[in-house]
Short mmCIF file of C-alpha atoms in Angstrom, two decimals:
data_model
loop_
_atom_site.label_atom_id
_atom_site.label_comp_id
_atom_site.label_asym_id
_atom_site.label_seq_id
_atom_site.Cartn_x
_atom_site.Cartn_y
_atom_site.Cartn_z
CA LEU A 1116 117.81 118.45 102.98
CA LEU A 1117 117.17 121.48 105.17
CA VAL A 1118 113.44 120.89 105.03
CA PHE A 1119 113.83 117.22 105.82
CA GLY A 1120 116.18 117.87 108.77
CA GLY A 1121 113.99 120.72 110.01
CA ILE A 1122 110.92 118.53 110.11
CA LEU A 1123 112.83 115.83 111.96
CA LEU A 1124 113.85 118.46 114.48
CA ILE A 1125 110.18 119.47 114.90
CA MET A 1126 109.22 115.86 115.43
CA PHE A 1127 112.00 115.44 118.03
CA VAL A 1128 110.82 118.56 119.94
CA CYS A 1129 107.17 117.53 119.80
CA ASP A 1130 107.70 113.96 120.94
CA ARG A 1131 110.96 113.82 122.99
CA THR A 1132 110.75 117.03 124.95
CA PRO A 1133 108.29 118.28 127.62
CA LEU A 1134 107.60 121.41 125.56
CA PHE A 1135 104.27 119.96 124.28
CA GLU A 1136 101.71 118.11 126.42
CA LYS A 1137 100.68 114.53 125.61
CA LEU A 1138 97.31 112.96 126.28
CA HIS A 1139 96.53 109.31 126.94
CA LYS A 1140 94.50 107.63 124.20
CA HIS A 1141 91.05 106.22 124.88
CA TYR A 1142 88.68 104.44 122.59
CA ILE A 1143 85.32 106.23 122.24
CA ALA A 1144 83.11 104.54 119.75
CA TRP A 1145 81.08 107.57 118.70
CA VAL A 1146 84.17 109.74 118.21
CA PHE A 1147 85.86 107.04 116.08
CA THR A 1148 82.68 106.76 114.01
CA ALA A 1149 82.42 110.57 113.67
CA ILE A 1150 85.97 110.86 112.38
CA LEU A 1151 85.40 108.25 109.76
CA ALA A 1152 82.06 109.79 108.83
CA LEU A 1153 83.64 113.18 108.31
CA ALA A 1154 86.38 111.56 106.19
CA THR A 1155 83.73 109.81 104.10
CA VAL A 1156 81.83 113.08 103.53
CA GLY A 1157 85.06 114.75 102.47
CA GLY A 1158 85.94 111.98 100.12
CA ALA A 1159 82.46 111.96 98.57
CA ALA A 1160 82.47 115.75 98.18
CA THR A 1161 85.73 115.58 96.11
CA TRP A 1162 84.53 112.79 93.85
CA SER A 1163 85.55 113.67 90.29
CA ALA A 1164 86.32 112.15 86.86
CA ASP A 1165 89.74 110.73 86.01
CA LYS A 1166 91.55 110.60 82.69
CA SER A 1167 91.62 106.83 82.63
CA GLU A 1168 89.15 103.94 82.95
CA ALA A 1169 91.89 101.38 83.54
CA PHE A 1170 91.51 98.52 85.99
CA LEU A 1171 93.37 99.48 89.16
CA GLY A 1172 94.67 102.66 87.50
CA ARG A 1173 97.00 105.08 89.27
CA ALA A 1174 94.26 107.41 90.42
CA GLN A 1175 92.28 104.53 91.88
CA THR A 1176 95.30 103.05 93.76
CA ASP A 1177 96.25 106.44 95.10
CA GLU A 1178 92.66 106.86 96.36
CA TRP A 1179 92.71 103.38 97.85
CA LYS A 1180 95.96 104.09 99.77
CA GLY A 1181 94.56 107.45 100.91
CA TRP A 1182 91.31 106.29 102.51
CA MET A 1183 93.04 103.31 104.05
CA GLN A 1184 95.66 105.55 105.67
CA ILE A 1185 93.03 107.86 107.08
CA VAL A 1186 91.31 104.83 108.71
CA ILE A 1187 94.66 103.72 110.11
CA LEU A 1188 95.31 107.18 111.56
CA ALA A 1189 91.90 107.22 113.21
CA TYR A 1190 92.46 103.70 114.45
CA HIS A 1191 95.74 104.69 116.12
CA ALA A 1192 94.48 107.99 117.44
CA MET A 1193 91.48 106.44 119.08
CA ASN A 1194 93.36 103.42 120.46
CA ALA A 1195 91.00 101.05 118.70
CA SER A 1196 93.47 98.17 118.57
CA GLY A 1197 91.83 96.70 121.66
CA VAL A 1198 88.55 96.24 119.82
CA SER A 1199 88.75 92.97 117.91
CA GLY A 1200 86.00 93.91 115.46
CA ILE A 1201 88.10 96.94 114.32
CA TYR A 1202 91.58 95.42 114.69
CA ASN A 1203 90.77 92.60 112.26
CA PRO A 1204 89.65 94.79 109.31
CA VAL A 1205 92.65 97.10 109.91
CA ARG A 1206 94.85 94.06 109.44
CA VAL A 1207 93.14 93.68 106.07
CA LEU A 1208 94.07 97.26 105.23
CA VAL A 1209 97.74 96.43 105.67
CA ALA A 1210 97.14 93.37 103.49
CA MET A 1211 95.67 95.68 100.84
CA TYR A 1212 98.86 97.77 100.81
CA LEU A 1213 100.94 94.64 100.35
CA PHE A 1214 98.59 93.41 97.62
CA MET A 1215 99.36 96.63 95.78
CA THR A 1216 103.09 96.04 96.28
CA GLY A 1217 102.87 92.63 94.55
CA TYR A 1218 100.42 93.79 91.85
CA GLY A 1219 102.18 97.05 90.96
CA HIS A 1220 105.71 95.85 90.90
CA CYS A 1221 104.84 92.70 89.00
CA CYS A 1222 103.03 94.84 86.36
CA PHE A 1223 106.11 97.05 86.11
CA PHE A 1224 108.64 94.28 85.65
CA TYR A 1225 106.35 92.47 83.17
CA ALA A 1226 105.82 95.53 81.07
CA LYS A 1227 109.19 97.29 81.24
CA ARG A 1228 111.47 94.21 81.62
CA ASP A 1229 113.71 96.45 83.66
CA TYR A 1230 115.44 94.34 86.35
CA GLY A 1231 118.37 96.69 86.88
CA LEU A 1232 119.40 98.19 90.14
CA GLN A 1233 118.46 101.77 89.17
CA ARG A 1234 114.70 101.59 89.81
CA LEU A 1235 115.00 99.00 92.58
CA THR A 1236 117.38 101.19 94.52
CA ALA A 1237 115.23 104.29 93.98
CA VAL A 1238 112.14 102.47 95.32
CA LEU A 1239 114.00 101.21 98.38
CA LEU A 1240 115.54 104.60 99.13
CA ARG A 1241 112.26 106.33 98.83
CA THR A 1242 110.58 103.75 101.07
CA ASN A 1243 113.21 103.79 103.80
CA VAL A 1244 114.82 107.24 103.96
CA LEU A 1245 112.40 108.64 106.54
CA ALA A 1246 112.18 105.43 108.64
CA ILE A 1247 115.97 105.09 108.88
CA ALA A 1248 116.51 108.73 109.71
CA LEU A 1249 113.81 108.59 112.50
CA ALA A 1250 115.39 105.43 113.91
CA TYR A 1251 118.56 107.34 114.64
CA VAL A 1252 117.05 110.77 115.52
CA MET A 1253 114.43 109.32 117.88
CA GLY A 1254 116.50 106.51 119.31
CA THR A 1255 113.94 103.95 118.14
CA SER A 1256 114.15 100.69 116.24
CA TYR A 1257 113.82 100.43 112.47
CA MET A 1258 111.22 97.71 113.08
CA ASP A 1259 109.04 100.24 114.92
CA TYR A 1260 108.15 101.63 111.54
CA TYR A 1261 107.41 98.09 110.39
CA PHE A 1262 105.78 98.98 107.09
CA ALA A 1263 109.05 100.27 105.60
CA PRO A 1264 111.08 97.10 106.19
CA LEU A 1265 108.10 94.85 105.34
CA SER A 1266 107.40 96.66 102.08
CA SER A 1267 111.11 96.69 101.23
CA ALA A 1268 111.44 92.97 101.78
CA TRP A 1269 108.46 92.21 99.53
CA VAL A 1270 109.77 94.53 96.85
CA LEU A 1271 113.01 92.59 96.81
CA ILE A 1272 111.14 89.25 96.77
CA VAL A 1273 108.95 90.37 93.86
CA TRP A 1274 112.03 91.60 92.02
CA ALA A 1275 113.91 88.32 92.63
CA THR A 1276 110.93 86.23 91.56
CA MET A 1277 110.59 88.13 88.29
CA ARG A 1278 114.31 88.48 87.78
CA VAL A 1279 115.09 84.72 87.83
CA ALA A 1280 114.51 83.29 84.34
CA PRO A 1281 112.76 86.45 83.12
CA ALA A 1282 111.73 84.85 79.79
CA ALA A 1283 109.43 82.52 81.77
CA ASN A 1284 107.39 85.49 82.92
CA TYR A 1285 105.67 85.50 79.59
CA THR A 1286 104.79 81.78 79.59
CA HIS A 1287 102.86 79.40 81.85
CA LEU A 1288 106.09 78.82 83.76
CA ALA A 1289 105.46 82.13 85.47
CA TRP A 1290 103.00 80.33 87.74
CA ALA A 1291 105.58 77.80 88.68
CA LYS A 1292 107.95 80.58 89.65
CA LEU A 1293 105.28 82.19 91.82
CA ALA A 1294 104.55 78.88 93.52
CA ALA A 1295 108.30 78.19 94.11
CA SER A 1296 108.88 81.60 95.55
CA ALA A 1297 105.85 81.29 97.88
CA VAL A 1298 107.08 77.87 99.15
CA ILE A 1299 110.62 79.19 99.71
CA MET A 1300 109.38 82.25 101.70
CA CYS A 1301 107.02 80.06 103.76
CA LEU A 1302 109.88 77.76 104.63
CA ILE A 1303 112.25 80.58 105.53
CA ASN A 1304 109.65 82.17 107.80
CA GLY A 1305 108.20 78.99 109.19
CA LEU A 1306 111.59 77.36 109.94
CA HIS A 1307 113.10 80.58 111.36
CA LEU A 1308 115.78 80.74 108.67
CA TRP A 1309 116.11 84.50 108.54
CA PRO A 1310 119.77 85.62 109.06
CA PHE A 1311 119.20 87.28 112.40
CA ALA A 1312 122.39 85.74 113.81
CA LEU A 1313 124.45 87.42 111.12
CA LEU A 1314 122.74 90.77 111.83
CA GLU A 1315 123.54 90.41 115.52
CA ARG A 1316 127.20 89.76 114.77
CA LEU A 1317 127.22 92.97 112.76
CA GLY A 1318 125.69 94.80 115.74
CA VAL A 1319 122.20 95.12 114.25
CA MET A 1320 119.53 94.14 116.80
CA TRP A 1321 116.42 92.84 115.16
CA SER A 1322 113.33 91.46 116.83
CA ALA A 1323 112.99 88.03 115.21
CA ARG A 1324 109.61 87.38 116.79
CA GLU A 1325 108.17 90.70 115.69
CA TRP A 1326 109.49 90.34 112.13
CA GLU A 1327 108.22 86.77 111.69
CA PHE A 1328 104.82 87.82 112.95
CA ARG A 1329 104.59 90.79 110.61
CA PHE A 1330 105.92 88.89 107.63
CA GLY A 1331 103.97 85.70 108.30
CA THR A 1332 100.67 87.52 108.88
CA ASP A 1333 100.53 88.67 105.24
CA ILE A 1334 102.71 86.09 103.60
CA TYR A 1335 100.28 85.12 100.89
CA ILE A 1336 98.62 88.38 99.90
CA VAL A 1337 101.62 89.61 97.87
CA TYR A 1338 101.50 86.52 95.73
CA VAL A 1339 97.81 87.09 95.27
CA GLY A 1340 98.65 90.53 93.98
CA MET A 1341 101.20 89.09 91.59
CA ALA A 1342 98.72 86.44 90.45
CA VAL A 1343 96.08 89.07 89.69
CA ALA A 1344 98.68 90.99 87.69
CA LEU A 1345 99.68 87.94 85.69
CA VAL A 1346 96.01 87.03 84.95
CA ARG A 1347 95.35 90.53 83.71
CA LEU A 1348 98.58 90.76 81.64
CA GLN A 1349 98.67 87.22 80.19
CA TYR A 1350 94.96 86.48 79.81
CA GLY A 1351 93.15 89.86 80.01
CA SER A 1352 92.53 90.23 76.28
CA GLN A 1353 91.21 86.70 76.04
CA LEU A 1354 88.88 87.05 78.99
CA LEU A 1355 87.31 90.25 77.58
CA VAL A 1356 86.17 88.44 74.38
CA HIS A 1357 85.17 85.19 76.08
CA PRO A 1358 81.42 84.56 75.56
CA ARG A 1359 80.85 84.01 79.25
CA TRP A 1360 82.65 87.16 80.37
CA PRO A 1361 79.47 89.38 80.58
CA GLN A 1362 77.79 86.71 82.70
CA LEU A 1363 80.86 86.48 84.96
CA VAL A 1364 80.91 90.21 85.44
CA ARG A 1365 77.24 90.24 86.23
CA TRP A 1366 77.55 87.57 88.90
CA SER A 1367 80.83 88.89 90.34
CA VAL A 1368 79.14 91.86 92.06
CA PRO A 1369 76.60 89.94 94.23
CA ALA A 1370 79.29 87.32 94.85
CA SER A 1371 81.69 89.96 96.12
CA ILE A 1372 79.02 91.44 98.36
CA LEU A 1373 78.33 88.05 99.82
CA GLY A 1374 82.06 87.46 100.23
CA LEU A 1375 82.39 90.68 102.26
CA VAL A 1376 79.39 89.71 104.42
CA LEU A 1377 80.91 86.28 105.06
CA TYR A 1378 84.27 87.77 105.93
CA PHE A 1379 82.80 90.29 108.46
CA TYR A 1380 80.70 87.52 110.03
CA PHE A 1381 83.81 85.36 110.34
CA GLU A 1382 86.05 88.05 111.88
CA LEU A 1383 83.34 89.31 114.24
CA THR A 1384 82.74 85.80 115.58
CA ARG A 1385 86.34 85.07 116.51
CA ALA A 1386 86.91 84.95 120.29
CA SER A 1387 89.77 87.46 120.18
CA LYS A 1388 92.10 89.19 117.78
CA PHE A 1389 94.78 86.67 118.64
CA GLU A 1390 92.61 83.90 117.38
CA TYR A 1391 91.87 85.92 114.23
CA ASN A 1392 95.56 86.47 113.55
CA LYS A 1393 95.92 82.71 113.06
CA TRP A 1394 93.34 82.82 110.28
CA HIS A 1395 94.34 86.12 108.74
CA PRO A 1396 96.86 84.88 106.15
CA TYR A 1397 94.25 82.61 104.70
CA VAL A 1398 91.12 84.77 104.83
CA SER A 1399 92.53 88.20 104.06
CA PRO A 1400 92.58 87.67 100.24
CA LEU A 1401 88.80 87.33 100.26
CA PRO A 1402 87.86 90.90 101.33
CA VAL A 1403 90.71 92.32 99.23
CA LEU A 1404 89.56 90.64 96.03
CA CYS A 1405 85.90 91.44 96.80
CA PHE A 1406 86.73 95.13 97.25
CA ILE A 1407 88.61 95.19 93.95
CA VAL A 1408 85.69 93.65 92.08
CA LEU A 1409 83.20 96.12 93.56
CA ARG A 1410 85.50 99.12 93.03
CA ASN A 1411 85.90 98.22 89.34
CA ALA A 1412 82.36 96.92 88.79
CA ASN A 1413 81.67 99.39 85.86
CA ALA A 1414 83.19 102.07 83.69
CA TYR A 1415 81.82 104.90 85.84
CA LEU A 1416 83.49 103.64 89.01
CA ARG A 1417 86.78 102.95 87.22
CA SER A 1418 86.84 106.45 85.74
CA HIS A 1419 86.05 108.38 88.97
CA SER A 1420 87.85 108.78 92.26
CA SER A 1421 88.02 111.07 95.28
CA ALA A 1422 90.56 113.89 95.01
CA MET A 1423 90.87 114.13 98.77
CA PHE A 1424 91.71 110.46 99.20
CA ARG A 1425 94.12 110.61 96.15
CA ALA A 1426 95.97 113.44 97.83
CA ALA A 1427 96.28 111.45 101.05
CA GLY A 1428 97.39 108.47 99.01
CA LEU A 1429 100.29 110.41 97.47
CA ILE A 1430 101.80 110.90 101.00
CA SER A 1431 100.54 107.73 102.61
CA LEU A 1432 104.07 106.54 103.39
CA GLU A 1433 104.84 109.74 105.22
CA LEU A 1434 101.49 109.74 106.98
CA PHE A 1435 102.06 106.24 108.24
CA ILE A 1436 105.67 106.75 109.48
CA ALA A 1437 105.50 110.36 110.76
CA GLN A 1438 102.34 109.68 112.79
CA PHE A 1439 104.51 107.90 115.42
CA HIS A 1440 106.00 111.25 116.57
CA LEU A 1441 104.03 114.12 115.09
CA PHE A 1442 100.29 113.33 114.88
CA LEU A 1443 100.54 111.05 117.95
CA ALA A 1444 103.35 111.02 120.51
CA ALA A 1445 105.43 108.70 122.67
CA ASP A 1446 105.74 106.29 119.70
CA THR A 1447 101.89 106.25 119.16
CA LYS A 1448 101.09 105.67 122.84
CA ALA A 1449 99.69 109.15 123.33
CA ILE A 1450 98.17 112.08 121.48
CA LEU A 1451 100.16 115.19 120.76
CA VAL A 1452 98.72 118.40 122.22
CA LEU A 1453 99.34 121.61 120.27
CA VAL A 1454 96.52 123.66 121.84
CA ASP A 1455 94.57 123.49 125.10
CA SER A 1456 94.11 119.78 125.95
CA ARG A 1457 90.57 120.48 127.20
CA LEU A 1458 89.52 121.39 123.65
CA TRP A 1459 89.96 117.88 122.38
CA PHE A 1460 88.33 118.31 118.94
CA VAL A 1461 90.06 121.56 118.32
CA ASN A 1462 93.39 120.09 119.21
CA PHE A 1463 92.71 117.03 117.00
CA GLY A 1464 91.88 119.24 114.05
CA VAL A 1465 94.83 121.59 114.45
CA THR A 1466 97.22 118.71 114.99
CA ALA A 1467 95.89 116.90 111.99
CA PHE A 1468 96.22 120.06 109.82
CA VAL A 1469 99.80 120.65 110.88
CA PHE A 1470 100.62 116.95 110.50
CA VAL A 1471 99.34 116.68 106.95
CA GLY A 1472 101.10 119.82 105.87
CA LEU A 1473 104.44 118.65 107.28
CA CYS A 1474 103.96 115.25 105.67
CA GLN A 1475 103.47 116.93 102.25
CA ALA A 1476 106.75 118.72 102.79
CA LEU A 1477 108.37 115.46 103.93
CA GLY A 1478 107.16 113.66 100.84
CA SER A 1479 108.61 116.33 98.55
CA ALA A 1480 111.89 116.41 100.52
CA SER A 1481 112.20 112.57 100.60
CA GLY A 1482 111.75 112.48 96.83
CA THR A 1483 114.36 115.13 96.35
CA ILE A 1484 116.87 113.36 98.60
CA THR A 1485 116.23 110.08 96.76
CA ALA A 1486 116.86 111.82 93.38
CA TRP A 1487 120.05 113.38 94.84
CA LEU A 1488 121.33 110.02 96.12
CA MET A 1489 120.57 108.41 92.74
CA ALA A 1490 122.20 111.13 90.61
CA LYS A 1491 125.51 110.54 88.83
CA VAL A 1492 128.52 111.94 90.67
CA SER A 1493 130.93 111.98 87.71
CA VAL A 1494 130.78 114.43 84.77
CA ASP A 1495 131.18 113.58 81.11
CA ALA A 1496 133.12 116.71 80.39
CA PRO A 1497 135.33 118.94 82.53
CA ALA A 1498 133.59 121.92 83.94
CA VAL A 1499 134.55 125.34 82.62
CA ASP A 1500 136.03 127.34 85.54
CA ILE A 1501 136.03 131.13 85.36
CA PRO A 1502 139.33 132.37 86.93
CA MET A 1503 138.62 134.78 89.74
CA SER A 1504 141.01 137.30 88.15
CA GLU A 1505 138.64 137.69 85.23
CA LEU A 1506 135.93 139.06 87.48
CA PRO A 1507 135.99 142.80 87.82
CA VAL A 1508 135.65 142.65 91.66
CA ALA A 1509 138.63 140.33 91.92
CA ALA A 1510 141.00 141.80 89.35
CA ASP A 1511 143.73 142.34 91.89
CA ARG A 1512 143.44 139.06 93.78
CA PRO A 1513 146.54 136.84 93.80
CA ARG A 1514 146.96 134.03 91.33
CA ALA A 1515 146.95 131.50 94.14
CA LEU A 1516 143.24 132.15 94.65
CA ASP A 1517 142.66 131.53 90.98
CA ARG A 1518 144.27 128.13 91.25
CA LEU A 1519 142.25 127.40 94.38
CA ALA A 1520 139.01 128.26 92.49
CA SER A 1521 139.78 126.13 89.45
CA ASP A 1522 141.48 123.19 91.20
CA PRO A 1523 138.93 121.28 93.37
CA PRO A 1524 140.04 119.54 96.58
CA LEU A 1525 141.36 115.98 96.47
CA LEU A 1526 138.24 114.51 98.10
CA ALA A 1527 136.00 116.26 95.60
CA ARG A 1528 138.08 114.84 92.72
CA MET A 1529 137.94 111.39 94.23
CA ALA A 1530 134.15 111.57 94.75
CA SER A 1531 133.66 112.54 91.08
CA LEU A 1532 135.40 109.40 89.78
CA PRO A 1533 133.17 107.30 87.45
CA ILE A 1534 133.51 104.35 89.78
CA PHE A 1535 131.14 106.06 92.21
CA ASP A 1536 128.38 105.90 89.61
CA SER A 1537 128.17 102.17 90.28
CA LEU A 1538 124.97 101.43 92.20
CA ALA A 1539 126.45 98.14 93.51
CA LEU A 1540 129.26 100.14 95.09
CA ARG A 1541 126.84 102.62 96.55
CA TRP A 1542 124.89 99.75 98.09
CA VAL A 1543 128.06 98.39 99.72
CA ILE A 1544 129.04 101.86 101.02
CA GLY A 1545 125.54 102.61 102.24
CA LEU A 1546 125.08 99.33 104.08
CA PHE A 1547 128.59 99.64 105.66
CA ALA A 1548 127.79 103.19 106.82
CA LEU A 1549 124.54 102.00 108.36
CA VAL A 1550 126.31 99.19 110.25
CA LEU A 1551 128.93 101.66 111.56
CA LEU A 1552 126.21 104.09 112.61
CA ASN A 1553 124.21 101.36 114.33
CA ASN A 1554 127.25 100.21 116.31
CA TYR A 1555 128.17 103.75 117.19
CA TYR A 1556 124.74 104.59 118.52
CA ASP A 1557 124.48 101.25 120.44
#
C-alpha cells in the first residue's frame, strides 16, 4: 500500500505541479519509425523457446500484449493520432486486447466451470484499482482511462453470457447464447439504453457519448474471441484429425497474408479516420484473425516468443494507465521532462526507463492490494494472545494493559465477523463507498 501510494504521489508531482517541465508533442515520422525499429530489434534479440506449443498460450498472449503496448506508447508519445494511416491500425490493437478478453475468459469459464464471484471480483479489482485511484488523486474522470471500464464491462458480459444456462456451453446452444448476447448488447448500445440517468442521480457523471463510441467501436470483436474459443474447445480435436486439415493449414498462411494486405489497402484508402471508424467494427476481425493464423502457423512459432515483449505484456495494464501522468504529462497532451528538454532522445530514454520501473512496482503493488481486498477477514479459531505480563520486559505492567492487549477494539471485532467474508456484501459496501467519494469530490 505504501508503494502504491508513493507512486501515485510521484505521478501527482510529475503531472500536476510545475516541478517538472512538459513538452508539446509533435509527430515526426522518422522518430516514430526509429522507436518502433529499436523495439523490434530488442524483441528479436530476446527471442527464446517456451515450455509450451499451445495455440495462443500464455507466453504468446503476454508477448502479444507487450508489443502492442509498446506501439501504443510510441503512438501517444509521438502524437500520431492525427495520422489516419497510423490511427486506424492502433484501433485494431485495442480490438486485439478485447479479442483476448473474450477468448481468455471464455476458455476459463468453459474449462473451470467457475462462475462464482471470487475470481470475477479479483479480475475486476485488479483491472480497476489503479484507474479508480488515479481518478480521485488526479481529479480526472474514470472514463479517461477508458480501457479499464471497457475491459471490465466486457468481462461482466462474457461472464453473464457463460453463466446463463451453463450446461448449454457444452452443446450447440452455446452459439445461440453468443448470438443472443451480441444482439442484446447491440440494442443497448444502439438504442442508448445504458443506465446513465441512474448514474447521474447517484452523482456519477459519465460521458454517454464517449462510452457509446468506445463500446460500439469494438462491439463485435469480443464475440469473435469467444467464438474462436468455442471452436477450439468444442471442435478442436475433430479438426485436427479431419482429412482436409493439412490442406486448410497450408492455405491459411497465404490467405492471411492476403487478408492483411487487403485490410491495409482498405484503411489507407479511407478519406479520414472518422470515416474509418464507421467501418472498424466490421473490418477489425480480419487483421486480428489473420495475425493469429500467422503467429501460430507452425510449431516453431508457437513454441517461441520474445522475452522483452512478454515482460512488457505482464505489466501492460499499468503501462497503459500510468502513461497518462508519468511517461507523458497533462493527461497525455504533453511529454514529461526529467532531464534537459534540449536532449530529447536522452530525456525520452530516461523517462521510459523510470516509467517502466515504476510500472513494474505498480503491478506488484496492485496485485498485493487485490489479494488483500479478497482475503478473508474472519478467523476460524481464536488467536492466541500472549499477555504482556508474561514478557520479561513488561513483568511489572498493570493488568489493565494485559486486558487491552488481549481484547481487541469493538470495530476490530465487528470487522472480523464472518458476514464480512461475503463477496456480495463487499460489492455493496465498495460501490456505496465509491458513490459517497464521488459525491464528496464533486
